[in-house]
């Protein structure tokens, strides 16, 4: 158990819909990262937050957004979903030492 | 540029040693990581090495770092069928934030 909690574990939704994925980082970790893993794209970095502020942006689509709340949990919002958004979405957190721990992921299937 | 490369597949016999290789491009890396992903599961941190170290051993795992060649390897001794998974190499850099770059992953198949 990495200490990073993600919900839901599995989600099936229709095209055009919007979903929210939730992440609770390890206790004390201020940084939260979101990654997307798909068969054809591999592991793609989406976005990073540090103590509530956006720190880095990767290959995140404009239809996607994220935020980190004062209690340090984070949410990834995916809207106007397309079939190609079907993927495994990982949240990770890191402490000041920089070691990054991943959650189990949220499987999103868009039908 | 920033890039981490790995061979995509490796097949070994049970009981043999596995060596998974990785090359990276950024010499300012601070940490280098190995993650393991079993089918249907998340990424599990296996081990990591500081960039000022050459080697780290942890039970069946040995990590070797050649900074000159920017080459990282993971050796798994006495490979078992339970070691079958995808292994990701990653490097992190201290900029204004912790930036982590992952390789594409090496799929290790262990033949009984």
mmCIF file of C-alpha atoms in Angstrom:
data_model
loop_
_atom_site.group_PDB
_atom_site.id
_atom_site.type_symbol
_atom_site.label_atom_id
_atom_site.label_comp_id
_atom_site.label_asym_id
_atom_site.label_seq_id
_atom_site.Cartn_x
_atom_site.Cartn_y
_atom_site.Cartn_z
ATOM 1 C CA UNK A 1 0.000 0.000 0.000
ATOM 2 C CA UNK A 2 1.605 3.233 -1.208
ATOM 3 C CA UNK A 3 -0.595 5.456 0.952
ATOM 4 C CA UNK A 4 -2.045 7.238 -2.080
ATOM 5 C CA UNK A 5 -5.781 6.653 -2.405
ATOM 6 C CA UNK A 6 -7.742 7.042 -5.596
ATOM 7 C CA UNK A 7 -11.471 6.800 -6.202
ATOM 8 C CA UNK A 8 -13.303 5.434 -8.035
ATOM 9 C CA UNK A 9 -11.311 2.360 -9.030
ATOM 10 C CA UNK A 10 -13.436 1.731 -12.102
ATOM 11 C CA UNK A 11 -15.778 3.993 -14.010
ATOM 12 C CA UNK A 12 -17.801 3.470 -17.168
ATOM 13 C CA UNK A 13 -19.431 6.456 -18.778
ATOM 14 C CA UNK A 14 -20.779 7.602 -22.126
ATOM 15 C CA UNK A 15 -19.205 9.932 -24.643
ATOM 16 C CA UNK A 16 -19.882 13.597 -23.975
ATOM 17 C CA UNK A 17 -20.175 13.092 -20.233
ATOM 18 C CA UNK A 18 -18.081 14.551 -17.433
ATOM 19 C CA UNK A 19 -16.380 12.660 -14.610
ATOM 20 C CA UNK A 20 -14.342 13.569 -11.561
ATOM 21 C CA UNK A 21 -11.496 11.442 -10.266
ATOM 22 C CA UNK A 22 -10.370 11.912 -6.705
ATOM 23 C CA UNK A 23 -7.002 11.483 -5.057
ATOM 24 C CA UNK A 24 -5.818 11.614 -1.485
ATOM 25 C CA UNK A 25 -2.023 11.898 -1.245
ATOM 26 C CA UNK A 26 0.159 10.239 1.341
ATOM 27 C CA UNK A 27 0.018 11.911 4.715
ATOM 28 C CA UNK A 28 2.296 14.941 4.699
ATOM 29 C CA UNK A 29 2.950 14.960 0.950
ATOM 30 C CA UNK A 30 2.370 18.363 -0.583
ATOM 31 C CA UNK A 31 2.848 17.466 -4.251
ATOM 32 C CA UNK A 32 0.221 15.675 -6.274
ATOM 33 C CA UNK A 33 0.699 14.472 -9.828
ATOM 34 C CA UNK A 34 -1.775 13.140 -12.365
ATOM 35 C CA UNK A 35 -0.780 10.698 -15.102
ATOM 36 C CA UNK A 36 -2.698 9.029 -17.898
ATOM 37 C CA UNK A 37 -1.759 5.561 -19.061
ATOM 38 C CA UNK A 38 -3.163 4.209 -22.293
ATOM 39 C CA UNK A 39 -2.071 1.365 -24.520
ATOM 40 C CA UNK A 40 -0.954 3.558 -27.381
ATOM 41 C CA UNK A 41 0.457 6.546 -25.478
ATOM 42 C CA UNK A 42 2.151 4.890 -22.525
ATOM 43 C CA UNK A 43 2.462 6.832 -19.282
ATOM 44 C CA UNK A 44 1.769 10.516 -19.888
ATOM 45 C CA UNK A 45 2.241 13.254 -17.323
ATOM 46 C CA UNK A 46 -0.814 15.489 -17.119
ATOM 47 C CA UNK A 47 -0.371 18.000 -14.333
ATOM 48 C CA UNK A 48 1.272 18.626 -10.963
ATOM 49 C CA UNK A 49 0.108 20.593 -7.936
ATOM 50 C CA UNK A 50 2.138 21.651 -4.948
ATOM 51 C CA UNK A 51 0.380 22.813 -1.793
ATOM 52 C CA UNK A 52 -2.667 23.945 -3.723
ATOM 53 C CA UNK A 53 -0.898 25.642 -6.606
ATOM 54 C CA UNK A 54 -0.383 24.362 -10.114
ATOM 55 C CA UNK A 55 3.340 23.714 -10.631
ATOM 56 C CA UNK A 56 3.671 21.954 -13.961
ATOM 57 C CA UNK A 57 1.541 21.066 -16.924
ATOM 58 C CA UNK A 58 2.151 18.204 -19.254
ATOM 59 C CA UNK A 59 0.019 16.762 -22.022
ATOM 60 C CA UNK A 60 -3.268 17.757 -20.480
ATOM 61 C CA UNK A 61 -6.155 18.474 -22.811
ATOM 62 C CA UNK A 62 -8.194 21.646 -22.442
ATOM 63 C CA UNK A 63 -11.222 19.460 -21.696
ATOM 64 C CA UNK A 64 -9.424 18.277 -18.569
ATOM 65 C CA UNK A 65 -8.793 20.294 -15.451
ATOM 66 C CA UNK A 66 -7.546 19.621 -11.967
ATOM 67 C CA UNK A 67 -7.285 21.265 -8.609
ATOM 68 C CA UNK A 68 -5.748 20.640 -5.217
ATOM 69 C CA UNK A 69 -7.752 21.588 -2.169
ATOM 70 C CA UNK A 70 -6.572 23.034 1.169
ATOM 71 C CA UNK A 71 -6.645 19.556 2.721
ATOM 72 C CA UNK A 72 -4.264 18.543 -0.134
ATOM 73 C CA UNK A 73 -6.593 16.105 -1.824
ATOM 74 C CA UNK A 74 -6.881 16.578 -5.551
ATOM 75 C CA UNK A 75 -9.504 16.108 -8.213
ATOM 76 C CA UNK A 76 -9.105 15.574 -11.927
ATOM 77 C CA UNK A 77 -12.107 16.656 -13.974
ATOM 78 C CA UNK A 78 -12.586 15.165 -17.419
ATOM 79 C CA UNK A 79 -15.323 16.659 -19.573
ATOM 80 C CA UNK A 80 -16.816 16.143 -23.033
ATOM 81 C CA UNK A 81 -15.428 12.655 -22.868
ATOM 82 C CA UNK A 82 -14.365 10.868 -26.015
ATOM 83 C CA UNK A 83 -13.686 7.206 -26.652
ATOM 84 C CA UNK A 84 -9.978 7.964 -26.759
ATOM 85 C CA UNK A 85 -10.055 9.186 -23.173
ATOM 86 C CA UNK A 86 -10.476 5.614 -22.004
ATOM 87 C CA UNK A 87 -7.378 4.961 -19.951
ATOM 88 C CA UNK A 88 -5.953 4.328 -16.528
ATOM 89 C CA UNK A 89 -5.524 7.577 -14.609
ATOM 90 C CA UNK A 90 -2.931 7.606 -11.869
ATOM 91 C CA UNK A 91 -2.439 9.997 -9.054
ATOM 92 C CA UNK A 92 0.912 10.177 -7.317
ATOM 93 C CA UNK A 93 2.302 12.178 -4.454
ATOM 94 C CA UNK A 94 5.753 13.105 -3.278
ATOM 95 C CA UNK A 95 7.383 14.524 -0.224
ATOM 96 C CA UNK A 96 10.294 16.945 -0.042
ATOM 97 C CA UNK A 97 12.718 14.092 -0.678
ATOM 98 C CA UNK A 98 11.224 13.797 -4.129
ATOM 99 C CA UNK A 99 10.336 10.102 -4.047
ATOM 100 C CA UNK A 100 7.061 9.651 -5.850
ATOM 101 C CA UNK A 101 4.449 7.105 -4.822
ATOM 102 C CA UNK A 102 1.558 6.094 -7.026
ATOM 103 C CA UNK A 103 -2.016 5.187 -6.278
ATOM 104 C CA UNK A 104 -3.680 2.110 -7.748
ATOM 105 C CA UNK A 105 -5.279 4.146 -10.508
ATOM 106 C CA UNK A 106 -8.773 4.815 -11.741
ATOM 107 C CA UNK A 107 -9.874 2.849 -14.791
ATOM 108 C CA UNK A 108 -12.025 4.987 -17.042
ATOM 109 C CA UNK A 109 -13.943 3.395 -19.869
ATOM 110 C CA UNK A 110 -15.825 5.675 -22.238
ATOM 111 C CA UNK A 111 -18.481 3.930 -24.316
ATOM 112 C CA UNK B 1 16.083 17.367 -24.406
ATOM 113 C CA UNK B 2 14.608 15.183 -21.741
ATOM 114 C CA UNK B 3 14.073 11.583 -22.663
ATOM 115 C CA UNK B 4 14.212 8.194 -20.982
ATOM 116 C CA UNK B 5 14.594 5.126 -23.150
ATOM 117 C CA UNK B 6 14.151 1.443 -22.430
ATOM 118 C CA UNK B 7 13.879 -1.656 -24.516
ATOM 119 C CA UNK B 8 10.242 -2.702 -24.640
ATOM 120 C CA UNK B 9 10.477 -6.445 -24.041
ATOM 121 C CA UNK B 10 12.634 -8.907 -22.144
ATOM 122 C CA UNK B 11 12.142 -12.615 -21.724
ATOM 123 C CA UNK B 12 14.070 -14.747 -19.227
ATOM 124 C CA UNK B 13 13.860 -18.231 -17.771
ATOM 125 C CA UNK B 14 12.804 -18.735 -14.193
ATOM 126 C CA UNK B 15 15.846 -18.819 -11.941
ATOM 127 C CA UNK B 16 18.013 -16.770 -14.284
ATOM 128 C CA UNK B 17 18.996 -13.168 -13.698
ATOM 129 C CA UNK B 18 17.160 -10.399 -15.518
ATOM 130 C CA UNK B 19 18.838 -7.167 -16.479
ATOM 131 C CA UNK B 20 16.639 -4.282 -17.538
ATOM 132 C CA UNK B 21 18.424 -1.307 -19.038
ATOM 133 C CA UNK B 22 17.553 2.346 -19.264
ATOM 134 C CA UNK B 23 19.228 5.414 -20.696
ATOM 135 C CA UNK B 24 18.421 8.977 -19.851
ATOM 136 C CA UNK B 25 19.543 12.270 -21.264
ATOM 137 C CA UNK B 26 19.413 14.865 -18.508
ATOM 138 C CA UNK B 27 22.600 15.060 -16.474
ATOM 139 C CA UNK B 28 20.859 17.169 -13.826
ATOM 140 C CA UNK B 29 18.834 14.187 -12.626
ATOM 141 C CA UNK B 30 18.707 13.923 -8.866
ATOM 142 C CA UNK B 31 16.956 10.589 -8.384
ATOM 143 C CA UNK B 32 16.529 7.615 -10.687
ATOM 144 C CA UNK B 33 13.724 5.192 -10.019
ATOM 145 C CA UNK B 34 12.520 1.759 -10.922
ATOM 146 C CA UNK B 35 8.801 1.101 -10.758
ATOM 147 C CA UNK B 36 7.000 -2.185 -11.283
ATOM 148 C CA UNK B 37 3.519 -2.465 -12.718
ATOM 149 C CA UNK B 38 1.736 -5.796 -12.546
ATOM 150 C CA UNK B 39 -1.246 -6.418 -14.835
ATOM 151 C CA UNK B 40 -4.232 -4.341 -13.807
ATOM 152 C CA UNK B 41 -2.366 -2.672 -10.967
ATOM 153 C CA UNK B 42 -0.714 0.633 -10.205
ATOM 154 C CA UNK B 43 2.951 1.530 -10.278
ATOM 155 C CA UNK B 44 4.855 0.196 -7.322
ATOM 156 C CA UNK B 45 8.097 1.891 -6.367
ATOM 157 C CA UNK B 46 10.719 -0.868 -6.352
ATOM 158 C CA UNK B 47 13.845 1.053 -5.604
ATOM 159 C CA UNK B 48 15.596 4.307 -6.302
ATOM 160 C CA UNK B 49 19.121 5.607 -6.382
ATOM 161 C CA UNK B 50 20.558 9.023 -5.783
ATOM 162 C CA UNK B 51 22.489 10.429 -8.693
ATOM 163 C CA UNK B 52 25.686 10.547 -6.607
ATOM 164 C CA UNK B 53 25.614 6.769 -6.066
ATOM 165 C CA UNK B 54 26.962 4.068 -8.363
ATOM 166 C CA UNK B 55 25.186 1.056 -6.991
ATOM 167 C CA UNK B 56 22.400 0.078 -4.675
ATOM 168 C CA UNK B 57 21.484 -3.436 -3.605
ATOM 169 C CA UNK B 58 18.233 -4.475 -2.024
ATOM 170 C CA UNK B 59 17.725 -8.227 -1.614
ATOM 171 C CA UNK B 60 17.336 -9.632 -5.152
ATOM 172 C CA UNK B 61 17.533 -6.215 -6.770
ATOM 173 C CA UNK B 62 20.739 -4.472 -7.816
ATOM 174 C CA UNK B 63 20.695 -1.032 -9.387
ATOM 175 C CA UNK B 64 23.759 0.174 -11.266
ATOM 176 C CA UNK B 65 24.201 3.762 -12.364
ATOM 177 C CA UNK B 66 26.774 4.878 -14.900
ATOM 178 C CA UNK B 67 26.572 8.655 -14.835
ATOM 179 C CA UNK B 68 29.104 9.121 -17.592
ATOM 180 C CA UNK B 69 27.030 7.092 -20.035
ATOM 181 C CA UNK B 70 23.705 8.115 -18.441
ATOM 182 C CA UNK B 71 22.852 4.450 -18.132
ATOM 183 C CA UNK B 72 20.794 2.824 -15.406
ATOM 184 C CA UNK B 73 20.193 -0.877 -15.002
ATOM 185 C CA UNK B 74 18.076 -3.076 -12.770
ATOM 186 C CA UNK B 75 19.259 -6.612 -12.138
ATOM 187 C CA UNK B 76 16.816 -9.085 -10.659
ATOM 188 C CA UNK B 77 18.550 -12.177 -9.323
ATOM 189 C CA UNK B 78 16.816 -15.581 -9.356
ATOM 190 C CA UNK B 79 13.920 -14.245 -11.407
ATOM 191 C CA UNK B 80 10.552 -15.732 -10.476
ATOM 192 C CA UNK B 81 7.266 -15.920 -12.381
ATOM 193 C CA UNK B 82 5.905 -13.319 -9.972
ATOM 194 C CA UNK B 83 8.452 -10.874 -11.356
ATOM 195 C CA UNK B 84 6.596 -10.817 -14.687
ATOM 196 C CA UNK B 85 5.473 -7.217 -15.045
ATOM 197 C CA UNK B 86 6.273 -3.954 -16.750
ATOM 198 C CA UNK B 87 9.263 -2.134 -15.293
ATOM 199 C CA UNK B 88 9.477 1.620 -15.648
ATOM 200 C CA UNK B 89 12.651 3.619 -15.350
ATOM 201 C CA UNK B 90 12.195 7.252 -14.318
ATOM 202 C CA UNK B 91 14.386 10.218 -13.593
ATOM 203 C CA UNK B 92 13.558 13.229 -11.501
ATOM 204 C CA UNK B 93 15.047 16.657 -11.698
ATOM 205 C CA UNK B 94 14.946 19.467 -9.207
ATOM 206 C CA UNK B 95 13.784 22.529 -10.996
ATOM 207 C CA UNK B 96 11.249 24.788 -9.337
ATOM 208 C CA UNK B 97 9.345 21.577 -8.764
ATOM 209 C CA UNK B 98 9.987 17.859 -8.839
ATOM 210 C CA UNK B 99 9.846 16.958 -12.494
ATOM 211 C CA UNK B 100 9.719 13.255 -13.260
ATOM 212 C CA UNK B 101 10.204 11.722 -16.686
ATOM 213 C CA UNK B 102 9.226 8.093 -17.254
ATOM 214 C CA UNK B 103 10.514 5.665 -19.807
ATOM 215 C CA UNK B 104 8.090 3.609 -21.930
ATOM 216 C CA UNK B 105 8.452 0.559 -19.709
ATOM 217 C CA UNK B 106 10.048 -2.862 -20.282
ATOM 218 C CA UNK B 107 7.704 -5.815 -20.274
ATOM 219 C CA UNK B 108 9.451 -8.690 -18.498
ATOM 220 C CA UNK B 109 8.190 -12.187 -19.225
ATOM 221 C CA UNK B 110 9.461 -15.003 -17.048
ATOM 222 C CA UNK B 111 9.301 -18.437 -18.627
ATOM 223 C CA UNK B 112 8.761 -21.299 -16.164
#
